[in-house]
PDB file of C-alpha atoms in Angstrom:
ATOM      1  CA  UNK A 300      20.368  -5.757  27.898  1.00 47.00           C
ATOM      2  CA  UNK A 301      21.171  -2.091  28.605  1.00 48.00           C
ATOM      3  CA  UNK A 302      18.597   0.288  30.057  1.00 43.00           C
ATOM      4  CA  UNK A 303      18.717   2.269  26.778  1.00 45.00           C
ATOM      5  CA  UNK A 304      17.892  -0.840  24.725  1.00 47.00           C
ATOM      6  CA  UNK A 305      15.129  -1.791  27.122  1.00 49.00           C
ATOM      7  CA  UNK A 306      13.515   1.644  26.815  1.00 50.00           C
ATOM      8  CA  UNK A 307      13.918   1.603  23.017  1.00 49.00           C
ATOM      9  CA  UNK A 308      11.992  -1.709  22.811  1.00 55.00           C
ATOM     10  CA  UNK A 309       9.257  -0.338  25.080  1.00 61.00           C
ATOM     11  CA  UNK A 310       8.771   2.632  22.801  1.00 82.00           C
ATOM     12  CA  UNK A 311       8.980   0.592  19.604  1.00 91.00           C
ATOM     13  CA  UNK A 312       7.223  -2.729  20.354  1.00 95.00           C
ATOM     14  CA  UNK A 313       7.221  -4.110  16.819  1.00 97.00           C
ATOM     15  CA  UNK A 314      10.330  -5.435  15.073  1.00 97.00           C
ATOM     16  CA  UNK A 315       9.308  -4.771  11.447  1.00 98.00           C
ATOM     17  CA  UNK A 316       6.813  -2.375  10.071  1.00 98.00           C
ATOM     18  CA  UNK A 317       5.546  -2.336   6.446  1.00 98.00           C
ATOM     19  CA  UNK A 318       4.055   0.595   4.606  1.00 98.00           C
ATOM     20  CA  UNK A 319       2.179   0.213   1.322  1.00 98.00           C
ATOM     21  CA  UNK A 320       1.139   3.150  -0.825  1.00 96.00           C
ATOM     22  CA  UNK A 321      -1.884   3.429  -3.033  1.00 93.00           C
ATOM     23  CA  UNK A 322      -1.659   2.745  -6.741  1.00 90.00           C
ATOM     24  CA  UNK A 323      -4.680   0.766  -7.967  1.00 89.00           C
ATOM     25  CA  UNK A 324      -3.556  -2.014 -10.179  1.00 91.00           C
ATOM     26  CA  UNK A 325       0.084  -1.115  -9.449  1.00 94.00           C
ATOM     27  CA  UNK A 326      -0.393  -2.463  -5.924  1.00 95.00           C
ATOM     28  CA  UNK A 327       0.073  -5.960  -7.411  1.00 97.00           C
ATOM     29  CA  UNK A 328       3.791  -5.142  -7.202  1.00 97.00           C
ATOM     30  CA  UNK A 329       3.465  -4.987  -3.406  1.00 98.00           C
ATOM     31  CA  UNK A 330       2.216  -8.574  -3.402  1.00 98.00           C
ATOM     32  CA  UNK A 331       5.393  -9.460  -5.215  1.00 98.00           C
ATOM     33  CA  UNK A 332       7.346  -7.860  -2.400  1.00 98.00           C
ATOM     34  CA  UNK A 333       5.354  -9.854   0.189  1.00 98.00           C
ATOM     35  CA  UNK A 334       6.091 -13.077  -1.712  1.00 98.00           C
ATOM     36  CA  UNK A 335       9.849 -12.344  -1.754  1.00 98.00           C
ATOM     37  CA  UNK A 336       9.930 -11.515   1.989  1.00 98.00           C
ATOM     38  CA  UNK A 337       7.892 -14.647   2.723  1.00 97.00           C
ATOM     39  CA  UNK A 338      10.399 -16.824   0.853  1.00 98.00           C
ATOM     40  CA  UNK A 339      13.085 -15.491   3.158  1.00 97.00           C
ATOM     41  CA  UNK A 340      11.077 -16.011   6.343  1.00 96.00           C
ATOM     42  CA  UNK A 341      10.473 -12.288   6.912  1.00 97.00           C
ATOM     43  CA  UNK A 342       7.114 -11.199   8.186  1.00 96.00           C
ATOM     44  CA  UNK A 343       6.048  -7.610   8.986  1.00 98.00           C
ATOM     45  CA  UNK A 344       4.558  -7.204  12.491  1.00 98.00           C
ATOM     46  CA  UNK A 345       2.563  -4.022  11.856  1.00 98.00           C
ATOM     47  CA  UNK A 346       1.277  -2.501   8.592  1.00 98.00           C
ATOM     48  CA  UNK A 347       0.115   0.916   7.320  1.00 98.00           C
ATOM     49  CA  UNK A 348      -1.458   1.517   3.942  1.00 98.00           C
ATOM     50  CA  UNK A 349      -3.453   3.797   1.730  1.00 97.00           C
ATOM     51  CA  UNK A 350      -6.045   2.860  -0.910  1.00 94.00           C
ATOM     52  CA  UNK A 351      -5.048  -0.383  -2.770  1.00 95.00           C
ATOM     53  CA  UNK A 352      -2.037  -0.698  -0.434  1.00 97.00           C
ATOM     54  CA  UNK A 353      -4.446  -0.686   2.539  1.00 98.00           C
ATOM     55  CA  UNK A 354      -6.375  -3.548   0.928  1.00 97.00           C
ATOM     56  CA  UNK A 355      -3.171  -5.602   0.219  1.00 98.00           C
ATOM     57  CA  UNK A 356      -2.100  -5.003   3.795  1.00 98.00           C
ATOM     58  CA  UNK A 357      -5.487  -6.016   5.205  1.00 98.00           C
ATOM     59  CA  UNK A 358      -5.507  -9.247   3.266  1.00 98.00           C
ATOM     60  CA  UNK A 359      -1.938 -10.085   4.445  1.00 98.00           C
ATOM     61  CA  UNK A 360      -2.944  -9.119   8.028  1.00 98.00           C
ATOM     62  CA  UNK A 361      -5.888 -11.483   7.731  1.00 98.00           C
ATOM     63  CA  UNK A 362      -3.505 -14.378   7.000  1.00 97.00           C
ATOM     64  CA  UNK A 363      -3.889 -14.716   3.235  1.00 98.00           C
ATOM     65  CA  UNK A 364      -0.857 -15.890   1.303  1.00 98.00           C
ATOM     66  CA  UNK A 365       0.531 -13.672  -1.482  1.00 98.00           C
ATOM     67  CA  UNK A 366      -0.912 -16.026  -4.191  1.00 97.00           C
ATOM     68  CA  UNK A 367      -4.365 -15.764  -2.510  1.00 97.00           C
ATOM     69  CA  UNK A 368      -4.091 -11.934  -2.406  1.00 97.00           C
ATOM     70  CA  UNK A 369      -3.241 -11.827  -6.079  1.00 97.00           C
ATOM     71  CA  UNK A 370      -6.162 -14.122  -6.855  1.00 95.00           C
ATOM     72  CA  UNK A 371      -8.454 -11.795  -4.968  1.00 94.00           C
ATOM     73  CA  UNK A 372      -7.618  -8.911  -7.327  1.00 92.00           C
ATOM     74  CA  UNK A 373      -7.715 -11.055 -10.417  1.00 92.00           C
ATOM     75  CA  UNK A 374     -11.045 -12.640  -9.587  1.00 89.00           C
ATOM     76  CA  UNK A 375     -12.831  -9.734  -8.040  1.00 84.00           C
ATOM     77  CA  UNK A 376     -12.901  -7.698 -11.311  1.00 73.00           C
ATOM     78  CA  UNK A 377     -13.617  -4.370  -9.671  1.00 66.00           C
ATOM     79  CA  UNK A 378     -14.090  -2.577 -12.976  1.00 56.00           C
ATOM     80  CA  UNK A 379     -16.724  -4.984 -14.228  1.00 56.00           C
ATOM     81  CA  UNK A 380     -19.982  -3.572 -15.665  1.00 48.00           C
ATOM     82  CA  UNK A 381     -21.780  -5.229 -12.778  1.00 61.00           C
ATOM     83  CA  UNK A 382     -20.122  -2.729 -10.436  1.00 57.00           C
ATOM     84  CA  UNK A 383     -21.048   0.403 -12.336  1.00 55.00           C
ATOM     85  CA  UNK A 384     -22.547   3.220 -10.392  1.00 59.00           C
ATOM     86  CA  UNK A 385     -25.787   4.947 -11.409  1.00 60.00           C
ATOM     87  CA  UNK A 386     -25.035   8.305  -9.934  1.00 63.00           C
ATOM     88  CA  UNK A 387     -22.662  11.076 -10.954  1.00 55.00           C
ATOM     89  CA  UNK A 388     -20.207  10.714  -8.052  1.00 65.00           C
ATOM     90  CA  UNK A 389     -18.105   7.937  -9.601  1.00 61.00           C
ATOM     91  CA  UNK A 390     -17.980   5.251 -12.258  1.00 65.00           C
ATOM     92  CA  UNK A 391     -17.861   2.290  -9.888  1.00 77.00           C
ATOM     93  CA  UNK A 392     -20.179   1.792  -6.927  1.00 77.00           C
ATOM     94  CA  UNK A 393     -18.116   1.501  -3.751  1.00 80.00           C
ATOM     95  CA  UNK A 394     -20.951  -0.304  -1.944  1.00 83.00           C
ATOM     96  CA  UNK A 395     -20.914  -3.082  -4.537  1.00 79.00           C
ATOM     97  CA  UNK A 396     -17.132  -3.447  -4.048  1.00 81.00           C
ATOM     98  CA  UNK A 397     -17.583  -3.540  -0.278  1.00 87.00           C
ATOM     99  CA  UNK A 398     -19.806  -6.617  -0.607  1.00 89.00           C
ATOM    100  CA  UNK A 399     -16.979  -8.482  -2.377  1.00 88.00           C
ATOM    101  CA  UNK A 400     -14.804  -8.018   0.678  1.00 93.00           C
ATOM    102  CA  UNK A 401     -17.209  -9.825   3.027  1.00 93.00           C
ATOM    103  CA  UNK A 402     -16.106 -13.268   2.089  1.00 93.00           C
ATOM    104  CA  UNK A 403     -12.514 -12.367   2.821  1.00 96.00           C
ATOM    105  CA  UNK A 404     -13.176 -10.531   6.054  1.00 97.00           C
ATOM    106  CA  UNK A 405     -16.127 -12.381   7.587  1.00 96.00           C
ATOM    107  CA  UNK A 406     -15.646 -10.857  11.083  1.00 97.00           C
ATOM    108  CA  UNK A 407     -15.333  -7.333   9.603  1.00 97.00           C
ATOM    109  CA  UNK A 408     -13.126  -5.814  12.305  1.00 98.00           C
ATOM    110  CA  UNK A 409      -9.543  -4.685  12.727  1.00 98.00           C
ATOM    111  CA  UNK A 410      -9.439  -6.693  15.939  1.00 98.00           C
ATOM    112  CA  UNK A 411      -9.985  -9.948  13.969  1.00 98.00           C
ATOM    113  CA  UNK A 412      -6.803  -9.407  12.002  1.00 98.00           C
ATOM    114  CA  UNK A 413      -3.551 -11.234  12.988  1.00 97.00           C
ATOM    115  CA  UNK A 414      -1.473  -8.056  13.168  1.00 97.00           C
ATOM    116  CA  UNK A 415      -2.094  -4.344  13.666  1.00 98.00           C
ATOM    117  CA  UNK A 416      -3.200  -2.394  10.562  1.00 98.00           C
ATOM    118  CA  UNK A 417      -3.427   1.348  10.096  1.00 98.00           C
ATOM    119  CA  UNK A 418      -5.604   2.597   7.169  1.00 98.00           C
ATOM    120  CA  UNK A 419      -5.783   6.197   6.026  1.00 98.00           C
ATOM    121  CA  UNK A 420      -8.787   7.787   4.308  1.00 97.00           C
ATOM    122  CA  UNK A 421      -9.636  11.441   3.387  1.00 95.00           C
ATOM    123  CA  UNK A 422     -12.452  13.128   5.224  1.00 97.00           C
ATOM    124  CA  UNK A 423     -14.071  15.283   2.481  1.00 95.00           C
ATOM    125  CA  UNK A 424     -16.252  17.174   4.980  1.00 96.00           C
ATOM    126  CA  UNK A 425     -13.378  18.487   7.115  1.00 96.00           C
ATOM    127  CA  UNK A 426     -10.569  18.283   4.504  1.00 93.00           C
ATOM    128  CA  UNK A 427      -8.377  16.189   6.690  1.00 95.00           C
ATOM    129  CA  UNK A 428      -6.861  12.719   7.158  1.00 95.00           C
ATOM    130  CA  UNK A 429      -8.704  10.055   9.106  1.00 98.00           C
ATOM    131  CA  UNK A 430      -6.795   7.029  10.434  1.00 98.00           C
ATOM    132  CA  UNK A 431      -8.618   3.793  11.120  1.00 98.00           C
ATOM    133  CA  UNK A 432      -7.032   0.979  13.233  1.00 98.00           C
ATOM    134  CA  UNK A 433      -9.987  -0.405  15.179  1.00 98.00           C
ATOM    135  CA  UNK A 434     -13.636  -1.199  14.723  1.00 98.00           C
ATOM    136  CA  UNK A 435     -15.319  -2.034  11.387  1.00 97.00           C
ATOM    137  CA  UNK A 436     -12.771  -2.968   8.732  1.00 98.00           C
ATOM    138  CA  UNK A 437     -14.578  -3.160   5.400  1.00 97.00           C
ATOM    139  CA  UNK A 438     -15.963   0.369   5.465  1.00 97.00           C
ATOM    140  CA  UNK A 439     -12.494   1.667   6.322  1.00 98.00           C
ATOM    141  CA  UNK A 440     -10.973  -0.219   3.370  1.00 97.00           C
ATOM    142  CA  UNK A 441     -13.663   0.936   0.998  1.00 95.00           C
ATOM    143  CA  UNK A 442     -13.258   4.566   2.173  1.00 96.00           C
ATOM    144  CA  UNK A 443      -9.484   4.434   1.748  1.00 96.00           C
ATOM    145  CA  UNK A 444      -9.828   3.028  -1.852  1.00 92.00           C
ATOM    146  CA  UNK A 445     -12.484   5.457  -3.131  1.00 90.00           C
ATOM    147  CA  UNK A 446     -10.395   6.987  -5.865  1.00 87.00           C
ATOM    148  CA  UNK A 447     -12.020  10.295  -6.937  1.00 84.00           C
ATOM    149  CA  UNK A 448     -13.988  10.031 -10.175  1.00 78.00           C
ATOM    150  CA  UNK A 449     -13.452   6.300 -10.412  1.00 80.00           C
ATOM    151  CA  UNK A 450     -15.185   5.027  -7.227  1.00 85.00           C
ATOM    152  CA  UNK A 451     -18.093   6.718  -5.451  1.00 89.00           C
ATOM    153  CA  UNK A 452     -17.235   8.339  -2.092  1.00 89.00           C
ATOM    154  CA  UNK A 453     -18.100   6.387   0.999  1.00 92.00           C
ATOM    155  CA  UNK A 454     -20.746   7.887   3.335  1.00 93.00           C
ATOM    156  CA  UNK A 455     -20.241   6.487   6.791  1.00 93.00           C
ATOM    157  CA  UNK A 456     -21.248   7.739  10.241  1.00 92.00           C
ATOM    158  CA  UNK A 457     -22.157  11.204   9.018  1.00 95.00           C
ATOM    159  CA  UNK A 458     -18.962  11.759   7.020  1.00 97.00           C
ATOM    160  CA  UNK A 459     -18.078  11.483   3.361  1.00 95.00           C
ATOM    161  CA  UNK A 460     -14.737   9.713   2.726  1.00 96.00           C
ATOM    162  CA  UNK A 461     -12.506   9.413  -0.383  1.00 94.00           C
ATOM    163  CA  UNK A 462      -9.199   7.798  -1.221  1.00 94.00           C
ATOM    164  CA  UNK A 463      -6.575   7.999   1.509  1.00 94.00           C
ATOM    165  CA  UNK A 464      -3.934   8.676  -1.087  1.00 90.00           C
ATOM    166  CA  UNK A 465      -5.310  12.180  -1.636  1.00 89.00           C
ATOM    167  CA  UNK A 466      -3.804  13.368   1.635  1.00 90.00           C
ATOM    168  CA  UNK A 467      -1.283  10.699   2.611  1.00 93.00           C
ATOM    169  CA  UNK A 468      -0.410   8.220  -0.120  1.00 93.00           C
ATOM    170  CA  UNK A 469       2.584   6.710   1.663  1.00 95.00           C
ATOM    171  CA  UNK A 470       1.526   6.661   5.351  1.00 96.00           C
ATOM    172  CA  UNK A 471       4.777   5.481   6.855  1.00 97.00           C
ATOM    173  CA  UNK A 472       4.442   8.176   9.533  1.00 96.00           C
ATOM    174  CA  UNK A 473       1.529   6.269  11.091  1.00 97.00           C
ATOM    175  CA  UNK A 474       3.660   3.408  12.329  1.00 98.00           C
ATOM    176  CA  UNK A 475       7.285   4.526  12.136  1.00 97.00           C
ATOM    177  CA  UNK A 476       7.539   5.295  15.854  1.00 96.00           C
ATOM    178  CA  UNK A 477       6.257   1.802  16.702  1.00 97.00           C
ATOM    179  CA  UNK A 478       8.716  -0.416  14.828  1.00 97.00           C
ATOM    180  CA  UNK A 479      12.441  -0.911  15.099  1.00 96.00           C
ATOM    181  CA  UNK A 480      12.889  -1.642  11.440  1.00 97.00           C
ATOM    182  CA  UNK A 481      10.726  -0.311   8.585  1.00 98.00           C
ATOM    183  CA  UNK A 482      10.206  -1.158   4.917  1.00 98.00           C
ATOM    184  CA  UNK A 483       7.769   0.094   2.332  1.00 97.00           C
ATOM    185  CA  UNK A 484       6.859   0.138  -1.328  1.00 97.00           C
ATOM    186  CA  UNK A 485       5.576   3.310  -3.002  1.00 92.00           C
ATOM    187  CA  UNK A 486       4.086   3.242  -6.507  1.00 90.00           C
ATOM    188  CA  UNK A 487       3.765   6.886  -7.601  1.00 75.00           C
ATOM    189  CA  UNK A 488       7.194   8.271  -8.387  1.00 60.00           C
ATOM    190  CA  UNK A 489       6.647  11.680  -9.890  1.00 58.00           C
ATOM    191  CA  UNK A 490       8.776  11.839 -13.059  1.00 53.00           C
ATOM    192  CA  UNK A 491       8.575  13.870 -16.230  1.00 55.00           C
ATOM    193  CA  UNK A 492       6.012  12.494 -18.675  1.00 57.00           C
ATOM    194  CA  UNK A 493       5.937  13.102 -22.476  1.00 56.00           C
ATOM    195  CA  UNK A 494       2.817  14.422 -24.132  1.00 69.00           C
ATOM    196  CA  UNK A 495       2.049  11.050 -25.733  1.00 60.00           C
ATOM    197  CA  UNK A 496       1.780   9.536 -22.232  1.00 53.00           C
ATOM    198  CA  UNK A 497      -1.688  11.094 -21.813  1.00 60.00           C
ATOM    199  CA  UNK A 498      -3.786   8.848 -24.046  1.00 62.00           C
ATOM    200  CA  UNK A 499      -7.083   8.871 -22.115  1.00 63.00           C
ATOM    201  CA  UNK A 500      -8.918  10.208 -19.170  1.00 64.00           C
ATOM    202  CA  UNK A 501      -7.489   7.637 -16.834  1.00 56.00           C
ATOM    203  CA  UNK A 502      -3.943   8.715 -17.639  1.00 62.00           C
ATOM    204  CA  UNK A 503      -4.821  12.315 -16.716  1.00 65.00           C
ATOM    205  CA  UNK A 504      -6.575  11.229 -13.484  1.00 62.00           C
ATOM    206  CA  UNK A 505      -3.614   9.105 -12.418  1.00 61.00           C
ATOM    207  CA  UNK A 506      -1.162  11.988 -13.174  1.00 63.00           C
ATOM    208  CA  UNK A 507      -3.202  14.561 -11.275  1.00 61.00           C
ATOM    209  CA  UNK A 508      -3.418  12.195  -8.274  1.00 56.00           C
ATOM    210  CA  UNK A 509       0.351  11.670  -8.320  1.00 61.00           C
ATOM    211  CA  UNK A 510       1.092  15.375  -8.355  1.00 62.00           C
ATOM    212  CA  UNK A 511      -1.435  16.323  -5.718  1.00 56.00           C
ATOM    213  CA  UNK A 512      -0.275  13.702  -3.253  1.00 56.00           C
ATOM    214  CA  UNK A 513       3.469  14.029  -3.907  1.00 59.00           C
ATOM    215  CA  UNK A 514       4.456  16.587  -1.224  1.00 57.00           C
ATOM    216  CA  UNK A 515       3.641  14.396   1.821  1.00 59.00           C
ATOM    217  CA  UNK A 516       4.717  11.264   0.087  1.00 66.00           C
ATOM    218  CA  UNK A 517       8.250  12.459  -0.458  1.00 68.00           C
ATOM    219  CA  UNK A 518       8.622  13.460   3.181  1.00 76.00           C
ATOM    220  CA  UNK A 519       7.403  10.045   4.277  1.00 90.00           C
ATOM    221  CA  UNK A 520       9.610   8.143   1.851  1.00 89.00           C
ATOM    222  CA  UNK A 521      12.597   9.142   4.028  1.00 90.00           C
ATOM    223  CA  UNK A 522      11.179   7.433   7.146  1.00 95.00           C
ATOM    224  CA  UNK A 523      11.603   3.703   6.388  1.00 96.00           C
ATOM    225  CA  UNK A 524      15.046   2.183   6.125  1.00 96.00           C
ATOM    226  CA  UNK A 525      14.025   0.729   2.770  1.00 97.00           C
ATOM    227  CA  UNK A 526      11.584   2.380   0.409  1.00 95.00           C
ATOM    228  CA  UNK A 527      11.190   0.510  -2.882  1.00 96.00           C
ATOM    229  CA  UNK A 528       9.770   1.831  -6.118  1.00 93.00           C
ATOM    230  CA  UNK A 529       9.868  -0.942  -8.717  1.00 94.00           C
ATOM    231  CA  UNK A 530      11.714   0.090 -11.898  1.00 89.00           C
ATOM    232  CA  UNK A 531       9.222   0.787 -14.632  1.00 89.00           C
ATOM    233  CA  UNK A 532       6.161   1.128 -12.361  1.00 89.00           C
ATOM    234  CA  UNK A 533       5.538   4.628 -13.584  1.00 83.00           C
ATOM    235  CA  UNK A 534       4.697   3.199 -17.027  1.00 83.00           C
ATOM    236  CA  UNK A 535       1.920   1.033 -15.655  1.00 87.00           C
ATOM    237  CA  UNK A 536      -1.604   2.344 -15.212  1.00 82.00           C
ATOM    238  CA  UNK A 537      -3.497   2.257 -11.952  1.00 77.00           C
ATOM    239  CA  UNK A 538      -6.503   1.101 -13.938  1.00 76.00           C
ATOM    240  CA  UNK A 539      -5.170  -1.964 -15.618  1.00 79.00           C
ATOM    241  CA  UNK A 540      -7.713  -4.745 -15.365  1.00 79.00           C
ATOM    242  CA  UNK A 541      -6.673  -7.750 -17.427  1.00 88.00           C
ATOM    243  CA  UNK A 542      -5.393 -10.768 -15.477  1.00 91.00           C
ATOM    244  CA  UNK A 543      -2.210 -11.011 -17.459  1.00 94.00           C
ATOM    245  CA  UNK A 544      -1.544  -7.296 -16.728  1.00 94.00           C
ATOM    246  CA  UNK A 545      -2.037  -7.723 -13.031  1.00 94.00           C
ATOM    247  CA  UNK A 546       0.231 -10.754 -12.963  1.00 96.00           C
ATOM    248  CA  UNK A 547       2.907  -8.882 -14.901  1.00 96.00           C
ATOM    249  CA  UNK A 548       2.907  -6.098 -12.317  1.00 96.00           C
ATOM    250  CA  UNK A 549       3.149  -8.748  -9.536  1.00 97.00           C
ATOM    251  CA  UNK A 550       6.179 -10.166 -11.310  1.00 97.00           C
ATOM    252  CA  UNK A 551       7.639  -6.634 -11.605  1.00 97.00           C
ATOM    253  CA  UNK A 552       7.380  -6.216  -7.845  1.00 97.00           C
ATOM    254  CA  UNK A 553       8.879  -9.629  -7.074  1.00 98.00           C
ATOM    255  CA  UNK A 554      11.867  -9.240  -9.436  1.00 97.00           C
ATOM    256  CA  UNK A 555      12.529  -5.651  -8.351  1.00 97.00           C
ATOM    257  CA  UNK A 556      12.568  -6.790  -4.753  1.00 98.00           C
ATOM    258  CA  UNK A 557      14.899  -9.688  -5.514  1.00 98.00           C
ATOM    259  CA  UNK A 558      17.254  -7.426  -7.469  1.00 97.00           C
ATOM    260  CA  UNK A 559      17.469  -4.931  -4.659  1.00 97.00           C
ATOM    261  CA  UNK A 560      17.975  -7.409  -1.855  1.00 97.00           C
ATOM    262  CA  UNK A 561      20.624  -9.284  -3.841  1.00 97.00           C
ATOM    263  CA  UNK A 562      22.607  -6.067  -4.178  1.00 97.00           C
ATOM    264  CA  UNK A 563      22.437  -2.916  -2.097  1.00 95.00           C
ATOM    265  CA  UNK A 564      19.797  -4.281   0.221  1.00 96.00           C
ATOM    266  CA  UNK A 565      21.666  -7.523   1.006  1.00 97.00           C
ATOM    267  CA  UNK A 566      22.885  -6.386   4.429  1.00 96.00           C
ATOM    268  CA  UNK A 567      19.386  -5.278   5.486  1.00 96.00           C
ATOM    269  CA  UNK A 568      17.964  -8.636   4.443  1.00 96.00           C
ATOM    270  CA  UNK A 569      20.723 -10.505   6.298  1.00 95.00           C
ATOM    271  CA  UNK A 570      20.002  -8.449   9.401  1.00 94.00           C
ATOM    272  CA  UNK A 571      16.332  -9.255   9.274  1.00 95.00           C
ATOM    273  CA  UNK A 572      16.901 -12.914   8.606  1.00 91.00           C
ATOM    274  CA  UNK A 573      19.470 -13.145  11.364  1.00 84.00           C
ATOM    275  CA  UNK A 574      17.017 -11.952  13.973  1.00 65.00           C
ATOM    276  CA  UNK A 575      19.361  -9.308  15.315  1.00 42.00           C
ATOM    277  CA  UNK A 576      17.693  -6.448  17.219  1.00 40.00           C
ATOM    278  CA  UNK A 577      20.355  -3.907  16.072  1.00 40.00           C
ATOM    279  CA  UNK A 578      19.265  -1.143  13.800  1.00 38.00           C
ATOM    280  CA  UNK A 579      20.451  -1.776  10.238  1.00 34.00           C
ATOM    281  CA  UNK A 580      22.076   0.629   7.814  1.00 33.00           C
ATOM    282  CA  UNK A 581      19.894   2.869   5.764  1.00 30.00           C
ATOM    283  CA  UNK A 582      19.230   1.837   2.174  1.00 34.00           C
ATOM    284  CA  UNK A 583      17.205   3.642  -0.422  1.00 32.00           C
ATOM    285  CA  UNK A 584      16.391   3.119  -4.042  1.00 36.00           C
ATOM    286  CA  UNK A 585      17.318   6.219  -6.019  1.00 33.00           C
ATOM    287  CA  UNK A 586      14.469   8.652  -6.565  1.00 30.00           C
ATOM    288  CA  UNK A 587      14.151  10.096 -10.012  1.00 30.00           C
ATOM    289  CA  UNK A 588      16.058  13.331 -10.740  1.00 28.00           C
ATOM    290  CA  UNK A 589      12.833  15.108 -11.560  1.00 33.00           C
ATOM    291  CA  UNK A 590      11.464  14.629  -8.073  1.00 31.00           C
ATOM    292  CA  UNK A 591      10.257  17.951  -6.773  1.00 29.00           C
TER     293      UNK A 591
END
């Protein structure tokens, strides 16, 4: 092994990094990606995520299989009336949601996970990003997932936190310098939408969130070797709640991953399956022509 290669491995200790964007119910597609990679014997070694993507990443890092992660979202029913908030800061009480995480993360710490995880949240007091990768896990996940207007902000250690996707919805930059290969899935491609798309308040909220977070997302999309955006994901709502809807988005993520890796991503997949330490070619799914 050359001195250059040895130094490269020292600076990038993890073989494969995975980045998962926020997206609410659309994050079921990321579970489909995990299922496809699992079937090919490919495991990420380090993960970064925002909002729902952070939760998917945490469950995977804790050792749950894709089917178990999907079942978590189907059975948790986050938008149930039992989780309604009784204050004006959000429709759903984030503290009630946090209690549902306890059975899945009994040790409640980043250190208890099987692989490193980086979670981003938005510090509303200081208007900046906060990155969590050690200490209490559940509060970090709840803070990262506190979608404005939908979930109440999380007050923790003298700071008020909201959804990590506000400031960094595709946090590939958090781990890119630590991994020799990098893949991700983002779920908020900003494309032109017709007037009839905006049928309710949730459609407007979702659109505003996409636009606001787009600038940093698009710079971070160029970091991983592979950045996947499932075809048709822009037509799915972040607030879908029915089990059949969630499973259909999971299927979308799985089939989109399979289609990509059976075509333009085939060499990347072969490289990862082959165990080679060489850097693979760069592959990207096309980004919509209306991308700013």
